[in-house]
Short mmCIF file of C-alpha atoms in Angstrom, two decimals:
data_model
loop_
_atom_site.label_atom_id
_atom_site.label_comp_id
_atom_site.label_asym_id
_atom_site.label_seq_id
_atom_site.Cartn_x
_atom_site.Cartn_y
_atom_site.Cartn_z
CA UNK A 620 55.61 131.69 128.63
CA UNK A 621 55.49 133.97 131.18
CA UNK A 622 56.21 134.12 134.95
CA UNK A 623 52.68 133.99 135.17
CA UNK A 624 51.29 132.00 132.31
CA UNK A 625 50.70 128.77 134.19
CA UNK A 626 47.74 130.10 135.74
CA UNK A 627 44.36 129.87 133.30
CA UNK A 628 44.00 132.24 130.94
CA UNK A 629 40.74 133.43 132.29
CA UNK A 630 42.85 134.43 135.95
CA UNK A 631 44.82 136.95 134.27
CA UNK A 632 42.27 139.68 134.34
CA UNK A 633 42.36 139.17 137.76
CA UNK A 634 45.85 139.06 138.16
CA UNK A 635 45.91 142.66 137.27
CA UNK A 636 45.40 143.74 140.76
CA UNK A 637 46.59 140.84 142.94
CA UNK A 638 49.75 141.80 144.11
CA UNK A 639 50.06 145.27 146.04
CA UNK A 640 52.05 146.07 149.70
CA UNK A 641 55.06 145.18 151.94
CA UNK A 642 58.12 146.88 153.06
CA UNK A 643 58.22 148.19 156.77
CA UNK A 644 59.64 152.09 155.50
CA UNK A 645 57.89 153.91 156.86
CA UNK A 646 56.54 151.53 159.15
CA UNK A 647 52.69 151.59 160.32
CA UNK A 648 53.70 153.99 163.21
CA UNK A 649 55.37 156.15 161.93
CA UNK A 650 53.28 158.83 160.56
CA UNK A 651 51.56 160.82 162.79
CA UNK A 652 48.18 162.50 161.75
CA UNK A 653 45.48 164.47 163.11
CA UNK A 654 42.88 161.84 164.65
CA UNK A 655 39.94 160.92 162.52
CA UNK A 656 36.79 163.13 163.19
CA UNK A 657 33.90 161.45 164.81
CA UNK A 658 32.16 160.96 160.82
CA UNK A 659 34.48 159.65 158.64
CA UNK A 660 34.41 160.12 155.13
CA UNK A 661 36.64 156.94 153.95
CA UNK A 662 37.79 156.78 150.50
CA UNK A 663 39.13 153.09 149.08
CA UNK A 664 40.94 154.00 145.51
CA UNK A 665 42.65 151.11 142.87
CA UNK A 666 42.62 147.92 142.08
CA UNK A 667 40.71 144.92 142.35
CA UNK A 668 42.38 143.95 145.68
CA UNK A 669 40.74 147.43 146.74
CA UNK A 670 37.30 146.11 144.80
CA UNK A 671 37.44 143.14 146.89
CA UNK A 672 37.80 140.68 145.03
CA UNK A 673 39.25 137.09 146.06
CA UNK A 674 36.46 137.16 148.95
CA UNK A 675 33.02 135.16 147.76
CA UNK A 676 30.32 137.50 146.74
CA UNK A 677 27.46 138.18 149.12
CA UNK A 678 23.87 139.92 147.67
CA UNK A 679 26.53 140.81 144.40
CA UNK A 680 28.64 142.72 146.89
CA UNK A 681 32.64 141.87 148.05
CA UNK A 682 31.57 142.28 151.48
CA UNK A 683 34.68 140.83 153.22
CA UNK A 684 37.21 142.72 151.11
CA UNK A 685 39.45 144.63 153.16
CA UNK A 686 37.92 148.05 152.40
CA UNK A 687 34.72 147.27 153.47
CA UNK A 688 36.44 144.96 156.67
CA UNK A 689 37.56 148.25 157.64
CA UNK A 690 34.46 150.27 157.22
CA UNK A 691 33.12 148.23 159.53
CA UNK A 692 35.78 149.05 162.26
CA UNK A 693 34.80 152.53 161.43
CA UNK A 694 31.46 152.05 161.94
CA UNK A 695 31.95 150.91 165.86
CA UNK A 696 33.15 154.06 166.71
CA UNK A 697 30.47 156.47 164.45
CA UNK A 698 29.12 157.23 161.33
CA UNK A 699 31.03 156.53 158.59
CA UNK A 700 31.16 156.42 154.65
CA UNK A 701 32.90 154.19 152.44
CA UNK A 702 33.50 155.20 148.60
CA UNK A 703 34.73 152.18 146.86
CA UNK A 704 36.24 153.68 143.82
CA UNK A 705 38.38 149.84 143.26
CA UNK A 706 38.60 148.75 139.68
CA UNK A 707 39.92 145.60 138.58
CA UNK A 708 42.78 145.50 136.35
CA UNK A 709 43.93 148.87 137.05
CA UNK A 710 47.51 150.20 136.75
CA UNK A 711 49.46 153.35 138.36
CA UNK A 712 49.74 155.17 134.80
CA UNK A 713 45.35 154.47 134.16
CA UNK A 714 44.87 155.59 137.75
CA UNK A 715 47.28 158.72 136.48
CA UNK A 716 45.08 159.63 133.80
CA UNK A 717 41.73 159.04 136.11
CA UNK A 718 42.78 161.56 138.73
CA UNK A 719 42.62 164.28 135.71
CA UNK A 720 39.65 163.28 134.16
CA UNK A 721 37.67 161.40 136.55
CA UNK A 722 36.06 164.24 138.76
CA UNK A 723 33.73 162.26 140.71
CA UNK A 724 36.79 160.56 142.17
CA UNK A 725 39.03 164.04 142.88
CA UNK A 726 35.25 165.22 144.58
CA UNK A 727 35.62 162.33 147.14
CA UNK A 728 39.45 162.37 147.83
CA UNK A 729 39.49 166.20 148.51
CA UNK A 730 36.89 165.51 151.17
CA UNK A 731 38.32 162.43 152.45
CA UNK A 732 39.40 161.80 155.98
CA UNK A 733 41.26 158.16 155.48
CA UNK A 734 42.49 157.39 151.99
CA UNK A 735 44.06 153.85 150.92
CA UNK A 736 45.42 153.30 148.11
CA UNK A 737 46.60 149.79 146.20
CA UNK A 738 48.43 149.74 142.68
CA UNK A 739 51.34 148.08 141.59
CA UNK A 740 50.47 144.17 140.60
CA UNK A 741 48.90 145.11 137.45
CA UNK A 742 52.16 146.81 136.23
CA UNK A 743 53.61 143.58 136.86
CA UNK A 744 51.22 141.37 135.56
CA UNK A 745 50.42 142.86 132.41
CA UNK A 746 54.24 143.62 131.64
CA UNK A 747 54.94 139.88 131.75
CA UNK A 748 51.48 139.03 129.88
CA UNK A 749 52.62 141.28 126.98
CA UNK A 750 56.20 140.47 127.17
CA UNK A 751 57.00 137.15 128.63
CA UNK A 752 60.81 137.09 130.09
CA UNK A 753 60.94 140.03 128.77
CA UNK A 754 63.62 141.92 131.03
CA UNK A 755 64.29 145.18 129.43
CA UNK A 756 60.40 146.04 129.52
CA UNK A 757 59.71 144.63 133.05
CA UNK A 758 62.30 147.49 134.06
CA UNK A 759 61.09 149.73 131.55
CA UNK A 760 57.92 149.51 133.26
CA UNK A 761 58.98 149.71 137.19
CA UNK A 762 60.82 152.58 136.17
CA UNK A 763 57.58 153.99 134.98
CA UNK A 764 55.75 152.62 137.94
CA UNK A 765 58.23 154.70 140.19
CA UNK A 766 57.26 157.79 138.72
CA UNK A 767 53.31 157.31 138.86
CA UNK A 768 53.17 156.46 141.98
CA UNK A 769 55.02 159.49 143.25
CA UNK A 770 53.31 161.26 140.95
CA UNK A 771 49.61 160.13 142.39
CA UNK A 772 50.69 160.51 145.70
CA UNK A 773 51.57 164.06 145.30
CA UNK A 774 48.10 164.43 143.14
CA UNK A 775 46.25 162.91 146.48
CA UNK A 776 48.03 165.28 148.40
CA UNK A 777 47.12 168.39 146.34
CA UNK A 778 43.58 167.19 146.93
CA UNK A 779 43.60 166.56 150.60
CA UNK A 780 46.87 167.40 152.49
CA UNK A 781 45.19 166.01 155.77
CA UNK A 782 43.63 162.89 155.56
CA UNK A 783 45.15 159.73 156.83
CA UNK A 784 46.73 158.01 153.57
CA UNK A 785 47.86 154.19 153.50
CA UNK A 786 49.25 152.79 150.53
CA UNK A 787 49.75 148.80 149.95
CA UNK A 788 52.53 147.21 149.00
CA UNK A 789 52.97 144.45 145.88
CA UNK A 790 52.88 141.06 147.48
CA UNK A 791 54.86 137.75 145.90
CA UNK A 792 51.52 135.32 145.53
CA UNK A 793 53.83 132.50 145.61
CA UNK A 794 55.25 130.58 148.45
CA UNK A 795 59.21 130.72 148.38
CA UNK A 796 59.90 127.12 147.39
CA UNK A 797 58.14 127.86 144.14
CA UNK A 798 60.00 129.08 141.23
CA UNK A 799 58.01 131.77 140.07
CA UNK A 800 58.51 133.70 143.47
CA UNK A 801 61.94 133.93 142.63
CA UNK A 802 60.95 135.25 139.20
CA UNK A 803 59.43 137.87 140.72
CA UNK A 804 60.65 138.97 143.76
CA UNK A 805 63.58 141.26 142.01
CA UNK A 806 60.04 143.17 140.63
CA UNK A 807 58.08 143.00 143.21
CA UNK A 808 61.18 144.51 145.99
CA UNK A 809 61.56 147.58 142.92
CA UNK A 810 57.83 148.58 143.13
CA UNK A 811 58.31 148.47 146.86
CA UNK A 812 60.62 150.38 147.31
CA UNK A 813 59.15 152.97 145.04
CA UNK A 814 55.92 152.83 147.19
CA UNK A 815 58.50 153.34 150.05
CA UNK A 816 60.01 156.61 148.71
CA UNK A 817 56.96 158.15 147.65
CA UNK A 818 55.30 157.58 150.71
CA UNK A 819 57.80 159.22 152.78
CA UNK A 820 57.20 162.11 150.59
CA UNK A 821 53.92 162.44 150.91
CA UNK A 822 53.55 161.41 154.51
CA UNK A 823 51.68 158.37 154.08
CA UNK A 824 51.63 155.06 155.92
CA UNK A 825 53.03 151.89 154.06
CA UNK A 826 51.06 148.54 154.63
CA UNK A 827 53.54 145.70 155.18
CA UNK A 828 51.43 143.26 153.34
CA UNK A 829 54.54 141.87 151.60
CA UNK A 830 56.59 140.32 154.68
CA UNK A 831 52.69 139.70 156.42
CA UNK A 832 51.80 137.34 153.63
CA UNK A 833 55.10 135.81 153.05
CA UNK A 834 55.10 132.08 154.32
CA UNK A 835 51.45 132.71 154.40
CA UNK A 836 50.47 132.75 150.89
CA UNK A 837 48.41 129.18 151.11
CA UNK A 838 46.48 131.23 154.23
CA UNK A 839 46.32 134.32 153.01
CA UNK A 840 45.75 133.96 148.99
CA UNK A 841 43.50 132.03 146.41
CA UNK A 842 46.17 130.10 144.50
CA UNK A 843 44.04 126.32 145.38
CA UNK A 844 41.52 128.19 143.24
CA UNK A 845 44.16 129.75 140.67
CA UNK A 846 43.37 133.16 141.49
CA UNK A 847 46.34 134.98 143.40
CA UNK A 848 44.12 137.48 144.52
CA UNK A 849 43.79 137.60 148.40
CA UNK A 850 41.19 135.27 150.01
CA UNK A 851 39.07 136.68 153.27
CA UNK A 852 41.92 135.37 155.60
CA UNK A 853 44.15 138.11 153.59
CA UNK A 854 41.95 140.51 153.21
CA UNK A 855 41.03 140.41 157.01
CA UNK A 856 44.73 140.55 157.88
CA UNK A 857 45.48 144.15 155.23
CA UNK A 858 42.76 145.59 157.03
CA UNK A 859 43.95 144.52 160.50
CA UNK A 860 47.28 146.42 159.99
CA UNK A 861 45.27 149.14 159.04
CA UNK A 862 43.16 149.28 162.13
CA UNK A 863 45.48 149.02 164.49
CA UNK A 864 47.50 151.57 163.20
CA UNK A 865 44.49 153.39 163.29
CA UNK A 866 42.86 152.27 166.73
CA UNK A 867 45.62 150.21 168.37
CA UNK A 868 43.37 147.51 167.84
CA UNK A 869 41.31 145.07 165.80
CA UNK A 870 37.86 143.41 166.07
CA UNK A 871 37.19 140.40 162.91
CA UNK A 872 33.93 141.51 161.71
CA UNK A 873 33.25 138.91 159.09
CA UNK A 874 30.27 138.58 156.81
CA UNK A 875 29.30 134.92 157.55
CA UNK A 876 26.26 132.96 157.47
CA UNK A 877 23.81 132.24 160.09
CA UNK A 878 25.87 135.00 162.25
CA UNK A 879 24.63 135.77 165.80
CA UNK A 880 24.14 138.92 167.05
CA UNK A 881 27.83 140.45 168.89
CA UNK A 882 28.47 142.74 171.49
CA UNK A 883 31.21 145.44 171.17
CA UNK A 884 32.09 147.22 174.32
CA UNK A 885 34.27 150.83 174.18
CA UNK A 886 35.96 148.74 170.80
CA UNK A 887 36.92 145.56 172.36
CA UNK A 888 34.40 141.77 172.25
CA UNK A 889 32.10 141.63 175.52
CA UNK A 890 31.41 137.83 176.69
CA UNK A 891 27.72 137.52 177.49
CA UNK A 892 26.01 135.01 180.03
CA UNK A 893 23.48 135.15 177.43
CA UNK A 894 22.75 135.96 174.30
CA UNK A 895 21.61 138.83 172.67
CA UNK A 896 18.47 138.84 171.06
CA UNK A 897 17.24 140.81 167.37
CA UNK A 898 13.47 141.70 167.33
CA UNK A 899 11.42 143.70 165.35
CA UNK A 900 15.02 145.30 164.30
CA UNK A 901 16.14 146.23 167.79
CA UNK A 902 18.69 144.25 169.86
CA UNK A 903 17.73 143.10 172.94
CA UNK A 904 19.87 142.06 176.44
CA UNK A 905 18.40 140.34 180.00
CA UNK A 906 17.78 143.32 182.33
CA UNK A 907 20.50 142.32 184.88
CA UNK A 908 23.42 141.64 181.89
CA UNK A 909 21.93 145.63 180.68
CA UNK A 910 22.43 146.52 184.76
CA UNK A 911 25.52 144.87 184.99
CA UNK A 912 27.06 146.45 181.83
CA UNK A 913 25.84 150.15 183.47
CA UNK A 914 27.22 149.46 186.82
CA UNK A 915 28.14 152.66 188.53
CA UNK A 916 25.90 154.50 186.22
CA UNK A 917 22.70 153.12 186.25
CA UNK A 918 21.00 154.20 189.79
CA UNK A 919 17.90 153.03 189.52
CA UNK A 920 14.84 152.42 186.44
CA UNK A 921 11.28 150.77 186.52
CA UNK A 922 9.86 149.31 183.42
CA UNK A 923 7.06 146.22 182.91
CA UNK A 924 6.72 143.64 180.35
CA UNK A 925 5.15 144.39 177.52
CA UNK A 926 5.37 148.97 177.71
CA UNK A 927 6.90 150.82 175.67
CA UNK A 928 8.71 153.02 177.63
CA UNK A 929 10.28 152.71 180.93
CA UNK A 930 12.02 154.97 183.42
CA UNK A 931 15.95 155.25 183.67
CA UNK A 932 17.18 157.67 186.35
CA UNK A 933 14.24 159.55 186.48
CA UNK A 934 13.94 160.16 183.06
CA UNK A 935 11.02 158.38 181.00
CA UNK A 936 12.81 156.54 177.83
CA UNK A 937 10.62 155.80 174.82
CA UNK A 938 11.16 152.24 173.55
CA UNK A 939 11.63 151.37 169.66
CA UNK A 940 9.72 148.18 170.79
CA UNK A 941 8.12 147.00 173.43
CA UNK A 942 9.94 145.20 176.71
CA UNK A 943 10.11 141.34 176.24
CA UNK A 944 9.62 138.15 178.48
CA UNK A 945 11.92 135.49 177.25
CA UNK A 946 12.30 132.39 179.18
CA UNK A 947 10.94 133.60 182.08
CA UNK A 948 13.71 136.72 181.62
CA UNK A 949 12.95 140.44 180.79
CA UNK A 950 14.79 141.78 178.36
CA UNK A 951 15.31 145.20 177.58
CA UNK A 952 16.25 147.39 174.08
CA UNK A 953 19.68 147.84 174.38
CA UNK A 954 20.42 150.69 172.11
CA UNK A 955 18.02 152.69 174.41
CA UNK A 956 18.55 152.09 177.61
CA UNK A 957 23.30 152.99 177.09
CA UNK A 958 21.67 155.76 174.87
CA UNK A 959 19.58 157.05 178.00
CA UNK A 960 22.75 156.87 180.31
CA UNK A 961 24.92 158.70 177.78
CA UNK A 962 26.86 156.38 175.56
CA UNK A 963 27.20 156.31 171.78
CA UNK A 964 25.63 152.99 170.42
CA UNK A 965 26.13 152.49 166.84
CA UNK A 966 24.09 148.76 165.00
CA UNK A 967 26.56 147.53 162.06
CA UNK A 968 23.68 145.71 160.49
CA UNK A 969 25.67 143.30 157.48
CA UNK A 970 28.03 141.59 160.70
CA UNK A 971 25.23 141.92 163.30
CA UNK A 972 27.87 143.41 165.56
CA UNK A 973 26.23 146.39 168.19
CA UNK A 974 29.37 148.56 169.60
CA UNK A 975 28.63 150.91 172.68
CA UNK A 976 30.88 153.39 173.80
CA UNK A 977 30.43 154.55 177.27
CA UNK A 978 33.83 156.96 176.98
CA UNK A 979 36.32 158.28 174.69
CA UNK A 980 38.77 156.55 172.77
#
């Protein structure tokens, strides 16, 4: 049997892609890039980590995988695009052979302007599902794996020698005081530190997710549910590292249910003295929280319940609906009104989060 055979049978398809990122060469800092343009074209390409999956489904869609977590973080600062080209049980040499003959996929990298990238675990996984304890063709295949992944990463860069590129390392889905961690950690440091050395090639960003999920894998990984695929804790945390290498900072946009409508002001959480308000598909704020956000801005405006337009510095502002009376309060269209006094406003509709940007990152 297997390092892996004591999980069900019907887990190993998704072992394929479970464990990919982790050693800190180069580390998340290191590469320095030409900022991203204000529309992003984001490309997510491999495995099933990359498809999501180990996050529940929501409407049929991995929502909370780490590719679309990041999207989102995209999304408070413009427009953006994701293409989710993640396929589940995918190794480095399949992903080899796409790049040639899968011209959809070369379309989207060449115009890409951020690029991840996670492949590895399936090497690993189907190595030992073929060839339990099989040594010899474990090493056989991370030799292979070593020359694939250089070899994709210089494809990518053929493609697109400026986007921003982050690959993933392999992660060990077991906690150290298990046995099978030990079994694999010999395999999992040798397609690490082939990520490592291709990466520095090809002047692309390693995620750590190795050493950020080690101790962690009962947080960070479904092995309660024998899947040792990342759960939305993990997935959350890969595209954390991502976004702060990115941004300098991070802001948990979760798919959840019954989620209330956030605030995101110039990237960062803004506390409210109350709430905002969704109606008719416009966010709404009291008047004095909308004055108070514009301070120093906002010199004077006029409006009246129930119009749908008011004035804002002298200039008349159409309304996408009408101005409200709530509790006695009016409240005012949000997206308008920072819109009228020069700020970016951008709605992420699937995490109800509205992000206003009154200067420049």
């Amino acid at each position: 049997m297997g390092i892996l055979g004591r999980l069900h049978p019907t887990r190993l398809l998704l072992l394929l892609v479970c464990l990919t990122l982790a050693i800190p060469t180069p580390t998340l800092a290191a590469i320095h890039r030409p900022t991203l343009p204000e529309r992003v074209d984001y490309v997510a390409i491999g495995d099933s980590i990359t498809a999501g999956w180990g996050s529940p489904a929501i409407d049929g869609m991995r929502r909370n995988g780490f590719a679309s977590q990041l999207h989102r973080q995209l999304l408070t600062r413009g427009p953006a695009d994701l293409h989710n080209l993640g396929v589940p049980g995918l190794t480095s040499g399949q992903f080899l052979f796409l790049l040639d003959h899968w011209p959809e996929a070369s379309a989207v990298i060449k115009h890409a302007d951020l690029i991840t990238l996670s492949l590895g675990g399936n090497d690993i996984i189907w190595t030992d599902y073929k060839s339990p304890g099989d040594t010899a063709k474990m090493r056989d295949a991370l030799s292979k794996y070593e020359g694939n992944i250089e070899a994709i990463l210089a494809k990518i860069r053929d493609q697109n020698p400026a986007a921003r590129l982050f690959v993933l390392e392999v992660y060990n889905p077991f906690s150290p005081d298990d046995s099978r961690h030990q079994a694999l950690s010999e395999y999992i440091q040798w397609a690490n530190e082939s990520i490592a050395m291709a990466a520095n090639t090809h002047e692309a960003t390693v995620v750590p997710t190795a050493s950020l999920f080690l101790d962690h894998e009962k947080e960070y990984i479904n092995l309660a549910n024998n899947d040792i695929h990342p759960n939305v804790a993990g997935h959350t945390r890969i595209a954390e590292q991502i976004s702060h290498a990115l941004f300098g900072h991070f802001n948990r946009l979760v798919i959840a249910p019954d989620m209330k409508p956030t605030l995101l002001w110039n990237g960062k959480p803004k506390k409210l003295n109350a709430p905002l308000l969704v109606e008719n598909d416009t966010v709404y704020l009291a008047a004095d929280q909308v004055a108070a956000l514009h301070k120093g801005v906002l010199k004077k405006w006029w409006f009246r319940v129930g119009l749908w337009w008011m004035h804002v510095n002298g200039q008349k502002v159409k309304l996408p609906s009408p101005v409200l009376l709530v509790d006695g309060h009016p409240y005012l269209p949000l997206r308008a009104v920072s819109l009228a006094l020069g700020a970016k406003v951008y709605w992420i509709e699937d995490s109800q989060t509205i992000s206003v940007m009154t200067k420049k990152e």
